Amino acid sequence: MAAFWQQRGRRQENGGLGSVIDGLGSVFDVLLANARLVLGVSGAAVLAIATLAVKRLIDRATSPRDDGDPKAEQKSLEESWQDLALIKTTPKPPKKQRREDLSEPLLSAAQPLVPGEAPRAQPRSPYPKGCSAPLGAPQVKSSPLRCLTLQEKLLSHSSQLAVPEIQVSLVPQLARNICTHLQNFLRSKCPELPFGRLFLSGALLDGLEVLAADHIHLMLPVVLDTGLWSLISGEDTVVRNPQYWMIKRIDLGYFPRGCSPWDRFIVGRYLSSSVLNETLHKLLVASINWPAIGGLLGCAIHPVVASRELKLEVKHDQVELSITLFPVVEMEDKVLLAVPPEGLVENLWLESFYRAEVSRVKQLDAGDSGVRQLCLRILNGVCRSQPSLHKLGGSPVTHVILHLSDTASDWAEESLADRFQQVLEELVASLEKGVLPSYFNPKINLFSGLLEEEIDEMGFVLYRAISEPEVLLK
């Protein structure tokens, strides 16, 4: 304690320098106490090291020298240089970036990593997103984001519509086997009815199916004697609908009832599609041993009891399939299906244009190497994936493409986006009017069976898609 007061007295003799040093020490203590709050961890460490070095210099400058030691002055200089070296080698805190520094390139060559040293973070580019570097700045090669055009998106989307190969090969074979068993049953159960040979139909067989082969049509020909039957257009009947036809029994005076094996299905002198369907429905549900047939084919077959259609549900280990049976009459270049409309009229047959539609589209594409079938497949995929557009797929879209083929001659692959956009515009225009004329019979309105709410919903979805067609491809 005596030495301390003796040293303090000597400092006071030097013009009050000791009190100044004490004041500086207090300031340093306050700075160090608050440095972490103000400067952060790294800044506080730098300030502490620098303060320590300065305090050492001041202590040595104010401490009494030992006059008997000739090396004291040299030792004091060496310690001072060590402290100055300590200050010099101390890492400086990062300089605050100025606004004008943003234009200077910050990219630097990658530094080799020293063993035991943590990897250094790479500097971020100072240029805003979407802006190019200034002139003179080092250019860094990178793969720029490429905005796909509608044409490219359509071609890419079409590759995603392919039906799995296992379904393409398995579904037709399975349906043909079921077709064979059903044909044999009808011949043994109803030998008096001249059914023709059953055959398969549907978009899968024609290459227009998309996403999944989960349904197929089974056509059952009804062979009529043209001398005993004639066709009457639905436009000339009380229904006033040219899309339906009636099959009338003629010459009953010369060929009385019973001369035709189909007379048992007559209602009011007309061949009734409803009565024929009811008879076949009973056979499918109650008379055929589907469990035994399914066991032979390695699947489970169940007739749909509650459906108005003649439908079978097939479950295989690899696929699930719906088969719909359609009695069909071909007379006078017409293809008529036993699909009567809902209501009291039982004798109507629906005219089908499916065979003519597919044949015409393929014929046009073969003539100019067009992409009508590709466009149709994409649109069918859109309608399949959009619940509100389910009833628009198939026939309505095909007829719009056929109408456009009469006015738009360029159907090359390079024009796919333009034709796709044009089909959407034509569909919206038709939905606004509520009328889509059949390509093969302009008197037929393909939208006549739609409800007003369904037309409004489909029109709203497609109207929004005109300005941004890509939303339909998601």
Short mmCIF file of C-alpha atoms in Angstrom, two decimals:
data_model
loop_
_atom_site.label_atom_id
_atom_site.label_comp_id
_atom_site.label_asym_id
_atom_site.label_seq_id
_atom_site.Cartn_x
_atom_site.Cartn_y
_atom_site.Cartn_z
CA MET A 1 0.00 0.00 0.00
CA ALA A 2 2.89 2.40 0.75
CA ALA A 3 4.36 1.70 -2.68
CA PHE A 4 0.99 2.50 -4.28
CA TRP A 5 0.76 5.91 -2.56
CA GLN A 6 4.41 6.59 -3.39
CA GLN A 7 3.73 5.89 -7.09
CA ARG A 8 0.56 8.02 -6.98
CA GLY A 9 2.57 10.89 -5.46
CA ARG A 10 5.11 10.72 -8.25
CA ARG A 11 2.29 10.85 -10.88
CA GLN A 12 0.86 13.94 -9.22
CA GLU A 13 4.30 15.55 -9.33
CA ASN A 14 4.23 15.32 -13.11
CA GLY A 15 1.71 18.13 -13.47
CA GLY A 16 -1.35 16.13 -12.31
CA LEU A 17 -0.90 13.50 -14.99
CA GLY A 18 -2.09 10.75 -12.66
CA SER A 19 -5.54 12.23 -12.28
CA VAL A 20 -5.85 12.47 -16.03
CA ILE A 21 -4.86 8.82 -16.38
CA ASP A 22 -7.43 7.81 -13.76
CA GLY A 23 -10.09 9.73 -15.67
CA LEU A 24 -9.14 8.02 -18.93
CA GLY A 25 -9.26 4.64 -17.20
CA SER A 26 -12.78 5.33 -16.04
CA VAL A 27 -13.81 6.32 -19.55
CA PHE A 28 -12.31 3.12 -20.97
CA ASP A 29 -14.17 1.07 -18.39
CA VAL A 30 -17.48 2.68 -19.38
CA LEU A 31 -16.76 2.15 -23.06
CA LEU A 32 -15.92 -1.49 -22.56
CA ALA A 33 -19.04 -2.01 -20.49
CA ASN A 34 -21.29 -0.67 -23.21
CA ALA A 35 -19.30 -1.69 -26.29
CA ARG A 36 -21.18 -4.95 -26.73
CA LEU A 37 -24.49 -3.17 -26.83
CA VAL A 38 -23.34 -0.51 -29.28
CA LEU A 39 -20.78 -2.25 -31.48
CA GLY A 40 -21.77 -5.86 -31.20
CA VAL A 41 -19.56 -8.81 -30.23
CA SER A 42 -16.85 -8.33 -32.88
CA GLY A 43 -16.66 -4.55 -32.39
CA ALA A 44 -16.42 -4.90 -28.63
CA ALA A 45 -13.52 -7.36 -28.98
CA VAL A 46 -11.61 -4.97 -31.25
CA LEU A 47 -12.12 -2.04 -28.87
CA ALA A 48 -11.04 -4.11 -25.85
CA ILE A 49 -7.76 -5.16 -27.48
CA ALA A 50 -6.97 -1.61 -28.59
CA THR A 51 -7.81 -0.17 -25.16
CA LEU A 52 -5.61 -2.74 -23.44
CA ALA A 53 -2.67 -1.83 -25.65
CA VAL A 54 -3.08 1.92 -25.08
CA LYS A 55 -3.38 1.47 -21.30
CA ARG A 56 -0.15 -0.54 -21.32
CA LEU A 57 1.62 2.27 -23.18
CA ILE A 58 0.33 4.90 -20.75
CA ASP A 59 1.22 2.81 -17.68
CA ARG A 60 4.75 2.32 -18.88
CA ALA A 61 5.07 6.00 -19.75
CA THR A 62 3.94 7.15 -16.30
CA SER A 63 5.56 4.42 -14.21
CA PRO A 64 8.91 5.28 -12.55
CA ARG A 65 12.00 3.97 -14.27
CA ASP A 66 14.63 2.00 -12.50
CA ASP A 67 17.71 4.19 -13.01
CA GLY A 68 20.00 1.34 -12.07
CA ASP A 69 18.80 -0.82 -14.95
CA PRO A 70 20.44 0.21 -18.28
CA LYS A 71 18.13 -2.09 -20.23
CA ALA A 72 14.92 -0.56 -18.91
CA GLU A 73 14.57 1.92 -21.76
CA GLN A 74 15.22 -0.74 -24.41
CA LYS A 75 12.72 -3.10 -22.72
CA SER A 76 10.06 -0.38 -22.65
CA LEU A 77 10.50 0.24 -26.39
CA GLU A 78 10.23 -3.46 -27.21
CA GLU A 79 7.00 -3.79 -25.19
CA SER A 80 5.59 -0.71 -26.89
CA TRP A 81 6.26 -2.14 -30.35
CA GLN A 82 4.63 -5.40 -29.33
CA ASP A 83 1.53 -3.51 -28.23
CA LEU A 84 1.47 -1.46 -31.43
CA ALA A 85 1.80 -4.66 -33.44
CA LEU A 86 -1.12 -6.03 -31.46
CA ILE A 87 -3.25 -3.03 -32.48
CA LYS A 88 -2.14 -3.27 -36.12
CA THR A 89 -2.92 -6.95 -36.48
CA THR A 90 -6.30 -6.63 -34.85
CA PRO A 91 -9.03 -7.23 -37.52
CA LYS A 92 -10.94 -4.08 -38.28
CA PRO A 93 -14.72 -4.08 -38.11
CA PRO A 94 -16.43 -4.10 -41.50
CA LYS A 95 -16.81 -0.66 -42.99
CA LYS A 96 -20.34 0.52 -43.48
CA GLN A 97 -21.28 0.25 -47.12
CA ARG A 98 -21.93 3.47 -48.94
CA ARG A 99 -24.59 3.95 -51.60
CA GLU A 100 -21.97 4.53 -54.32
CA ASP A 101 -20.26 1.26 -53.41
CA LEU A 102 -23.27 -0.71 -54.73
CA SER A 103 -22.06 -0.17 -58.27
CA GLU A 104 -18.67 -1.77 -57.56
CA PRO A 105 -18.31 -5.51 -58.21
CA LEU A 106 -18.07 -7.60 -55.09
CA LEU A 107 -17.25 -10.91 -56.73
CA SER A 108 -13.84 -12.33 -55.85
CA ALA A 109 -11.96 -15.49 -56.63
CA ALA A 110 -12.62 -18.42 -54.37
CA GLN A 111 -10.04 -18.71 -51.57
CA PRO A 112 -8.57 -22.11 -50.72
CA LEU A 113 -9.91 -23.46 -47.50
CA VAL A 114 -7.32 -23.74 -44.70
CA PRO A 115 -7.56 -27.00 -42.72
CA GLY A 116 -9.49 -26.38 -39.54
CA GLU A 117 -10.90 -23.09 -40.81
CA ALA A 118 -14.62 -22.61 -41.27
CA PRO A 119 -15.72 -22.01 -44.88
CA ARG A 120 -16.18 -18.38 -45.76
CA ALA A 121 -19.55 -17.16 -46.89
CA GLN A 122 -19.63 -16.12 -50.52
CA PRO A 123 -20.59 -12.47 -51.11
CA ARG A 124 -24.09 -11.83 -52.43
CA SER A 125 -24.53 -10.09 -55.74
CA PRO A 126 -25.42 -6.41 -55.24
CA TYR A 127 -27.53 -6.22 -58.37
CA PRO A 128 -31.32 -6.35 -58.00
CA LYS A 129 -33.18 -9.32 -59.49
CA GLY A 130 -33.73 -8.88 -63.20
CA CYS A 131 -31.04 -6.13 -63.59
CA SER A 132 -27.81 -6.65 -65.47
CA ALA A 133 -24.35 -5.84 -64.15
CA PRO A 134 -22.85 -2.42 -65.06
CA LEU A 135 -20.34 -2.05 -67.86
CA GLY A 136 -16.89 -3.20 -66.87
CA ALA A 137 -18.12 -5.53 -64.14
CA PRO A 138 -16.93 -9.16 -64.36
CA GLN A 139 -19.56 -11.32 -66.02
CA VAL A 140 -20.50 -14.62 -64.39
CA LYS A 141 -21.97 -17.29 -66.63
CA SER A 142 -25.26 -18.67 -65.38
CA SER A 143 -28.25 -20.41 -66.93
CA PRO A 144 -30.96 -17.74 -67.17
CA LEU A 145 -34.56 -18.59 -66.34
CA ARG A 146 -36.39 -19.24 -69.59
CA CYS A 147 -40.02 -18.24 -69.93
CA LEU A 148 -41.85 -20.92 -71.93
CA THR A 149 -44.26 -19.85 -74.63
CA LEU A 150 -47.77 -21.26 -74.94
CA GLN A 151 -46.56 -23.35 -77.88
CA GLU A 152 -43.84 -24.96 -75.76
CA LYS A 153 -46.18 -25.49 -72.83
CA LEU A 154 -48.74 -27.23 -75.05
CA LEU A 155 -46.14 -29.58 -76.52
CA SER A 156 -44.77 -30.33 -73.05
CA HIS A 157 -48.27 -30.89 -71.65
CA SER A 158 -49.19 -33.27 -74.46
CA SER A 159 -46.36 -35.61 -73.44
CA GLN A 160 -47.96 -35.92 -69.99
CA LEU A 161 -51.31 -37.13 -71.38
CA ALA A 162 -50.10 -40.52 -72.53
CA VAL A 163 -51.98 -43.52 -71.16
CA PRO A 164 -49.71 -45.98 -69.29
CA GLU A 165 -48.51 -48.80 -71.52
CA ILE A 166 -49.90 -51.45 -69.22
CA GLN A 167 -53.39 -50.02 -69.66
CA VAL A 168 -53.03 -49.63 -73.42
CA SER A 169 -52.27 -53.33 -73.79
CA LEU A 170 -54.30 -54.83 -70.94
CA VAL A 171 -57.62 -52.95 -71.20
CA PRO A 172 -58.50 -53.84 -74.84
CA GLN A 173 -57.53 -57.47 -74.30
CA LEU A 174 -59.59 -57.71 -71.14
CA ALA A 175 -62.57 -56.05 -72.82
CA ARG A 176 -62.36 -58.39 -75.82
CA ASN A 177 -62.39 -61.44 -73.55
CA ILE A 178 -65.50 -60.16 -71.79
CA CYS A 179 -67.00 -59.37 -75.19
CA THR A 180 -66.46 -62.97 -76.31
CA HIS A 181 -68.17 -64.43 -73.23
CA LEU A 182 -71.10 -62.03 -73.58
CA GLN A 183 -71.49 -62.89 -77.28
CA ASN A 184 -71.60 -66.61 -76.52
CA PHE A 185 -74.17 -66.07 -73.79
CA LEU A 186 -76.53 -64.04 -76.03
CA ARG A 187 -76.36 -66.64 -78.78
CA SER A 188 -77.26 -69.42 -76.37
CA LYS A 189 -79.86 -67.47 -74.36
CA CYS A 190 -81.52 -65.51 -77.19
CA PRO A 191 -80.89 -67.47 -80.41
CA GLU A 192 -84.02 -65.98 -82.03
CA LEU A 193 -82.66 -62.41 -81.85
CA PRO A 194 -80.27 -61.63 -84.71
CA PHE A 195 -77.63 -59.71 -82.80
CA GLY A 196 -74.57 -58.86 -84.82
CA ARG A 197 -70.99 -59.42 -83.73
CA LEU A 198 -70.02 -57.36 -80.69
CA PHE A 199 -67.14 -54.91 -81.18
CA LEU A 200 -65.23 -52.39 -79.07
CA SER A 201 -65.31 -48.64 -79.55
CA GLY A 202 -63.92 -45.59 -77.80
CA ALA A 203 -61.15 -43.04 -77.69
CA LEU A 204 -58.57 -45.57 -76.43
CA LEU A 205 -58.77 -47.60 -79.62
CA ASP A 206 -58.61 -44.46 -81.78
CA GLY A 207 -55.56 -42.97 -80.02
CA LEU A 208 -57.53 -40.07 -78.52
CA GLU A 209 -57.74 -41.31 -74.94
CA VAL A 210 -55.76 -39.37 -72.31
CA LEU A 211 -54.40 -39.90 -68.78
CA ALA A 212 -56.05 -43.28 -68.08
CA ALA A 213 -57.88 -46.04 -69.95
CA ASP A 214 -60.67 -46.46 -67.44
CA HIS A 215 -63.67 -46.78 -69.75
CA ILE A 216 -64.53 -48.40 -73.06
CA HIS A 217 -67.68 -48.96 -75.13
CA LEU A 218 -69.08 -52.29 -76.21
CA MET A 219 -71.31 -52.03 -79.27
CA LEU A 220 -74.08 -54.62 -79.78
CA PRO A 221 -75.46 -54.47 -83.37
CA VAL A 222 -79.21 -54.92 -83.77
CA VAL A 223 -79.76 -56.33 -87.27
CA LEU A 224 -83.06 -55.14 -88.83
CA ASP A 225 -84.77 -56.13 -92.05
CA THR A 226 -84.89 -52.86 -94.00
CA GLY A 227 -88.09 -54.03 -95.72
CA LEU A 228 -89.91 -54.04 -92.39
CA TRP A 229 -88.48 -50.94 -90.75
CA SER A 230 -87.97 -47.30 -91.69
CA LEU A 231 -86.52 -44.21 -90.03
CA ILE A 232 -88.43 -41.10 -88.97
CA SER A 233 -86.53 -38.00 -87.94
CA GLY A 234 -87.18 -36.73 -84.44
CA GLU A 235 -87.66 -33.31 -85.97
CA ASP A 236 -90.90 -34.58 -87.49
CA THR A 237 -92.23 -35.89 -84.19
CA VAL A 238 -93.50 -34.24 -81.02
CA VAL A 239 -89.98 -34.01 -79.55
CA ARG A 240 -88.83 -31.68 -82.36
CA ASN A 241 -85.22 -32.77 -81.91
CA PRO A 242 -83.26 -33.68 -85.07
CA GLN A 243 -80.62 -35.49 -82.99
CA TYR A 244 -83.03 -38.36 -82.30
CA TRP A 245 -84.74 -40.80 -84.63
CA MET A 246 -87.62 -43.25 -84.40
CA ILE A 247 -87.60 -46.71 -85.99
CA LYS A 248 -91.08 -47.48 -87.32
CA ARG A 249 -92.52 -50.89 -88.14
CA ILE A 250 -94.03 -50.73 -91.65
CA ASP A 251 -96.30 -52.84 -93.86
CA LEU A 252 -98.10 -54.51 -90.99
CA GLY A 253 -100.95 -55.32 -93.40
CA TYR A 254 -98.71 -57.52 -95.55
CA PHE A 255 -96.21 -58.52 -92.87
CA PRO A 256 -98.14 -58.76 -89.59
CA ARG A 257 -96.57 -58.53 -86.19
CA GLY A 258 -94.36 -61.50 -85.51
CA CYS A 259 -92.71 -61.49 -88.92
CA SER A 260 -89.73 -59.69 -87.43
CA PRO A 261 -87.96 -61.12 -84.36
CA TRP A 262 -87.78 -57.55 -83.01
CA ASP A 263 -91.55 -57.11 -82.95
CA ARG A 264 -91.56 -58.11 -79.28
CA PHE A 265 -89.92 -54.74 -78.50
CA ILE A 266 -92.51 -52.62 -80.35
CA VAL A 267 -94.39 -49.87 -78.49
CA GLY A 268 -96.98 -48.07 -80.61
CA ARG A 269 -95.56 -49.40 -83.90
CA TYR A 270 -92.04 -48.13 -83.01
CA LEU A 271 -89.04 -50.13 -81.92
CA SER A 272 -88.56 -49.07 -78.30
CA SER A 273 -84.99 -48.44 -77.18
CA SER A 274 -86.16 -48.41 -73.56
CA VAL A 275 -87.78 -51.86 -73.71
CA LEU A 276 -84.71 -53.35 -75.39
CA ASN A 277 -82.42 -51.86 -72.74
CA GLU A 278 -84.59 -53.16 -69.92
CA THR A 279 -84.49 -56.69 -71.35
CA LEU A 280 -80.70 -56.61 -71.72
CA HIS A 281 -80.31 -55.13 -68.26
CA LYS A 282 -82.15 -58.08 -66.73
CA LEU A 283 -79.93 -60.49 -68.62
CA LEU A 284 -76.74 -58.76 -67.50
CA VAL A 285 -77.78 -58.59 -63.86
CA ALA A 286 -79.63 -61.85 -63.26
CA SER A 287 -78.73 -64.37 -65.96
CA ILE A 288 -74.99 -64.21 -66.56
CA ASN A 289 -72.58 -65.85 -64.12
CA TRP A 290 -70.11 -62.96 -63.91
CA PRO A 291 -68.13 -64.36 -60.92
CA ALA A 292 -67.28 -67.46 -62.95
CA ILE A 293 -66.30 -65.42 -66.01
CA GLY A 294 -64.24 -63.05 -63.84
CA GLY A 295 -62.46 -66.04 -62.26
CA LEU A 296 -61.44 -67.30 -65.69
CA LEU A 297 -60.14 -63.84 -66.70
CA GLY A 298 -58.40 -63.07 -63.40
CA CYS A 299 -60.63 -60.14 -62.45
CA ALA A 300 -63.88 -59.26 -60.69
CA ILE A 301 -66.89 -58.27 -62.85
CA HIS A 302 -69.99 -56.62 -61.40
CA PRO A 303 -73.00 -55.31 -63.35
CA VAL A 304 -74.19 -51.89 -62.17
CA VAL A 305 -77.77 -52.54 -61.01
CA ALA A 306 -78.92 -48.97 -60.33
CA SER A 307 -77.70 -47.44 -63.58
CA ARG A 308 -79.99 -46.65 -66.53
CA GLU A 309 -77.09 -47.64 -68.78
CA LEU A 310 -75.93 -51.16 -69.44
CA LYS A 311 -72.71 -50.95 -67.49
CA LEU A 312 -70.13 -53.38 -66.09
CA GLU A 313 -67.49 -52.57 -63.49
CA VAL A 314 -64.28 -54.56 -63.88
CA LYS A 315 -61.55 -54.68 -61.24
CA HIS A 316 -58.19 -56.16 -62.16
CA ASP A 317 -54.96 -56.18 -60.17
CA GLN A 318 -53.53 -53.52 -62.48
CA VAL A 319 -56.55 -51.62 -63.82
CA GLU A 320 -60.12 -50.67 -62.99
CA LEU A 321 -62.38 -50.51 -66.03
CA SER A 322 -65.93 -49.42 -66.81
CA ILE A 323 -67.58 -51.10 -69.83
CA THR A 324 -70.81 -49.65 -71.24
CA LEU A 325 -72.93 -51.72 -73.59
CA PHE A 326 -74.79 -49.89 -76.40
CA PRO A 327 -77.34 -51.59 -78.69
CA VAL A 328 -76.77 -49.95 -82.06
CA VAL A 329 -78.80 -49.84 -85.29
CA GLU A 330 -77.18 -48.88 -88.61
CA MET A 331 -79.69 -47.87 -91.29
CA GLU A 332 -79.64 -45.39 -94.15
CA ASP A 333 -76.11 -44.26 -93.33
CA LYS A 334 -77.17 -43.45 -89.79
CA VAL A 335 -75.68 -44.85 -86.60
CA LEU A 336 -78.35 -44.91 -83.89
CA LEU A 337 -77.77 -45.81 -80.25
CA ALA A 338 -80.36 -47.06 -77.78
CA VAL A 339 -79.90 -43.99 -75.56
CA PRO A 340 -83.34 -42.46 -75.07
CA PRO A 341 -83.62 -39.06 -73.37
CA GLU A 342 -85.01 -38.83 -69.88
CA GLY A 343 -88.77 -38.49 -69.93
CA LEU A 344 -91.87 -40.30 -71.09
CA VAL A 345 -90.71 -40.86 -74.68
CA GLU A 346 -89.48 -44.48 -74.94
CA ASN A 347 -89.02 -44.94 -78.65
CA LEU A 348 -86.18 -42.51 -79.48
CA TRP A 349 -82.74 -43.52 -80.72
CA LEU A 350 -79.79 -41.13 -80.48
CA GLU A 351 -77.79 -40.47 -83.63
CA SER A 352 -74.07 -40.91 -83.02
CA PHE A 353 -71.43 -39.05 -85.04
CA TYR A 354 -68.42 -40.49 -83.26
CA ARG A 355 -67.29 -42.70 -86.11
CA ALA A 356 -67.64 -39.87 -88.64
CA GLU A 357 -65.90 -37.39 -86.29
CA VAL A 358 -62.79 -39.52 -85.82
CA SER A 359 -62.64 -40.46 -89.49
CA ARG A 360 -62.90 -36.84 -90.62
CA VAL A 361 -60.26 -35.55 -88.18
CA LYS A 362 -57.78 -38.24 -89.20
CA GLN A 363 -58.50 -37.63 -92.88
CA LEU A 364 -57.79 -33.90 -92.52
CA ASP A 365 -54.59 -34.48 -90.58
CA ALA A 366 -53.40 -36.98 -93.17
CA GLY A 367 -53.99 -34.42 -95.93
CA ASP A 368 -51.89 -31.58 -94.48
CA SER A 369 -49.83 -33.25 -91.70
CA GLY A 370 -51.84 -31.25 -89.20
CA VAL A 371 -52.12 -31.37 -85.42
CA ARG A 372 -55.90 -31.58 -85.06
CA GLN A 373 -55.70 -34.88 -83.21
CA LEU A 374 -53.01 -33.49 -80.90
CA CYS A 375 -55.09 -30.40 -80.21
CA LEU A 376 -58.13 -32.61 -79.55
CA ARG A 377 -56.19 -34.79 -77.12
CA ILE A 378 -54.96 -31.75 -75.18
CA LEU A 379 -58.47 -30.31 -74.96
CA ASN A 380 -59.92 -33.68 -73.91
CA GLY A 381 -57.29 -33.81 -71.18
CA VAL A 382 -58.26 -30.31 -70.03
CA CYS A 383 -61.95 -31.24 -69.90
CA ARG A 384 -61.14 -34.44 -68.03
CA SER A 385 -59.07 -32.64 -65.38
CA GLN A 386 -61.59 -29.79 -64.92
CA PRO A 387 -64.81 -31.09 -63.27
CA SER A 388 -66.85 -28.16 -64.63
CA LEU A 389 -65.81 -29.02 -68.22
CA HIS A 390 -66.53 -32.77 -68.20
CA LYS A 391 -69.58 -32.50 -70.48
CA LEU A 392 -67.66 -30.36 -72.96
CA GLY A 393 -65.08 -33.00 -73.82
CA GLY A 394 -65.37 -35.39 -76.71
CA SER A 395 -67.97 -34.57 -79.33
CA PRO A 396 -68.45 -30.78 -78.76
CA VAL A 397 -64.70 -30.06 -78.91
CA THR A 398 -64.31 -32.27 -81.97
CA HIS A 399 -67.05 -30.42 -83.85
CA VAL A 400 -65.46 -27.04 -83.02
CA ILE A 401 -62.15 -28.26 -84.46
CA LEU A 402 -63.93 -29.50 -87.59
CA HIS A 403 -65.68 -26.14 -88.02
CA LEU A 404 -62.35 -24.31 -87.66
CA SER A 405 -60.75 -26.60 -90.22
CA ASP A 406 -63.07 -25.10 -92.84
CA THR A 407 -61.81 -21.55 -92.12
CA ALA A 408 -58.29 -22.00 -90.71
CA SER A 409 -56.06 -23.82 -93.16
CA ASP A 410 -52.81 -23.72 -91.19
CA TRP A 411 -52.77 -26.70 -88.81
CA ALA A 412 -49.02 -27.27 -88.80
CA GLU A 413 -47.31 -27.97 -85.50
CA GLU A 414 -45.92 -24.42 -85.39
CA SER A 415 -49.49 -23.09 -85.28
CA LEU A 416 -50.70 -25.32 -82.44
CA ALA A 417 -50.85 -22.43 -79.93
CA ASP A 418 -52.85 -20.24 -82.32
CA ARG A 419 -55.35 -22.99 -83.08
CA PHE A 420 -55.67 -23.90 -79.39
CA GLN A 421 -56.43 -20.28 -78.53
CA GLN A 422 -58.91 -20.08 -81.40
CA VAL A 423 -60.77 -23.20 -80.22
CA LEU A 424 -61.18 -21.63 -76.77
CA GLU A 425 -62.57 -18.45 -78.32
CA GLU A 426 -65.03 -20.42 -80.47
CA LEU A 427 -66.20 -22.44 -77.49
CA VAL A 428 -66.82 -19.29 -75.45
CA ALA A 429 -68.74 -17.70 -78.33
CA SER A 430 -70.89 -20.83 -78.69
CA LEU A 431 -71.56 -21.01 -74.96
CA GLU A 432 -72.62 -17.36 -74.92
CA LYS A 433 -75.26 -18.15 -77.52
CA GLY A 434 -76.02 -21.57 -76.03
CA VAL A 435 -75.75 -23.09 -79.51
CA LEU A 436 -73.09 -25.35 -81.06
CA PRO A 437 -74.22 -26.65 -84.48
CA SER A 438 -73.21 -30.16 -85.40
CA TYR A 439 -70.63 -30.31 -88.17
CA PHE A 440 -72.60 -33.05 -89.93
CA ASN A 441 -76.08 -31.66 -89.35
CA PRO A 442 -76.36 -27.90 -88.65
CA LYS A 443 -79.90 -28.40 -87.35
CA ILE A 444 -78.55 -30.26 -84.33
CA ASN A 445 -77.53 -28.17 -81.34
CA LEU A 446 -74.93 -30.11 -79.35
CA PHE A 447 -75.62 -27.92 -76.30
CA SER A 448 -79.33 -28.73 -76.21
CA GLY A 449 -78.87 -31.30 -73.46
CA LEU A 450 -77.00 -28.95 -71.11
CA LEU A 451 -78.57 -27.03 -68.26
CA GLU A 452 -78.29 -23.25 -68.18
CA GLU A 453 -76.19 -23.42 -65.00
CA GLU A 454 -73.74 -25.82 -66.67
CA ILE A 455 -73.38 -23.54 -69.70
CA ASP A 456 -72.74 -20.51 -67.47
CA GLU A 457 -70.10 -22.33 -65.43
CA MET A 458 -68.26 -23.67 -68.48
CA GLY A 459 -68.40 -20.28 -70.19
CA PHE A 460 -66.98 -18.55 -67.11
CA VAL A 461 -64.03 -20.98 -66.85
CA LEU A 462 -63.14 -20.72 -70.54
CA TYR A 463 -63.64 -16.95 -70.68
CA ARG A 464 -61.02 -16.50 -67.97
CA ALA A 465 -58.71 -18.91 -69.81
CA ILE A 466 -58.76 -16.89 -73.04
CA SER A 467 -56.44 -14.24 -71.58
CA GLU A 468 -54.27 -16.87 -69.86
CA PRO A 469 -54.66 -20.30 -71.52
CA GLU A 470 -51.83 -21.74 -69.43
CA VAL A 471 -54.13 -22.04 -66.40
CA LEU A 472 -55.94 -24.92 -68.13
CA LEU A 473 -52.70 -26.89 -68.41
CA LYS A 474 -51.95 -26.98 -64.66
#
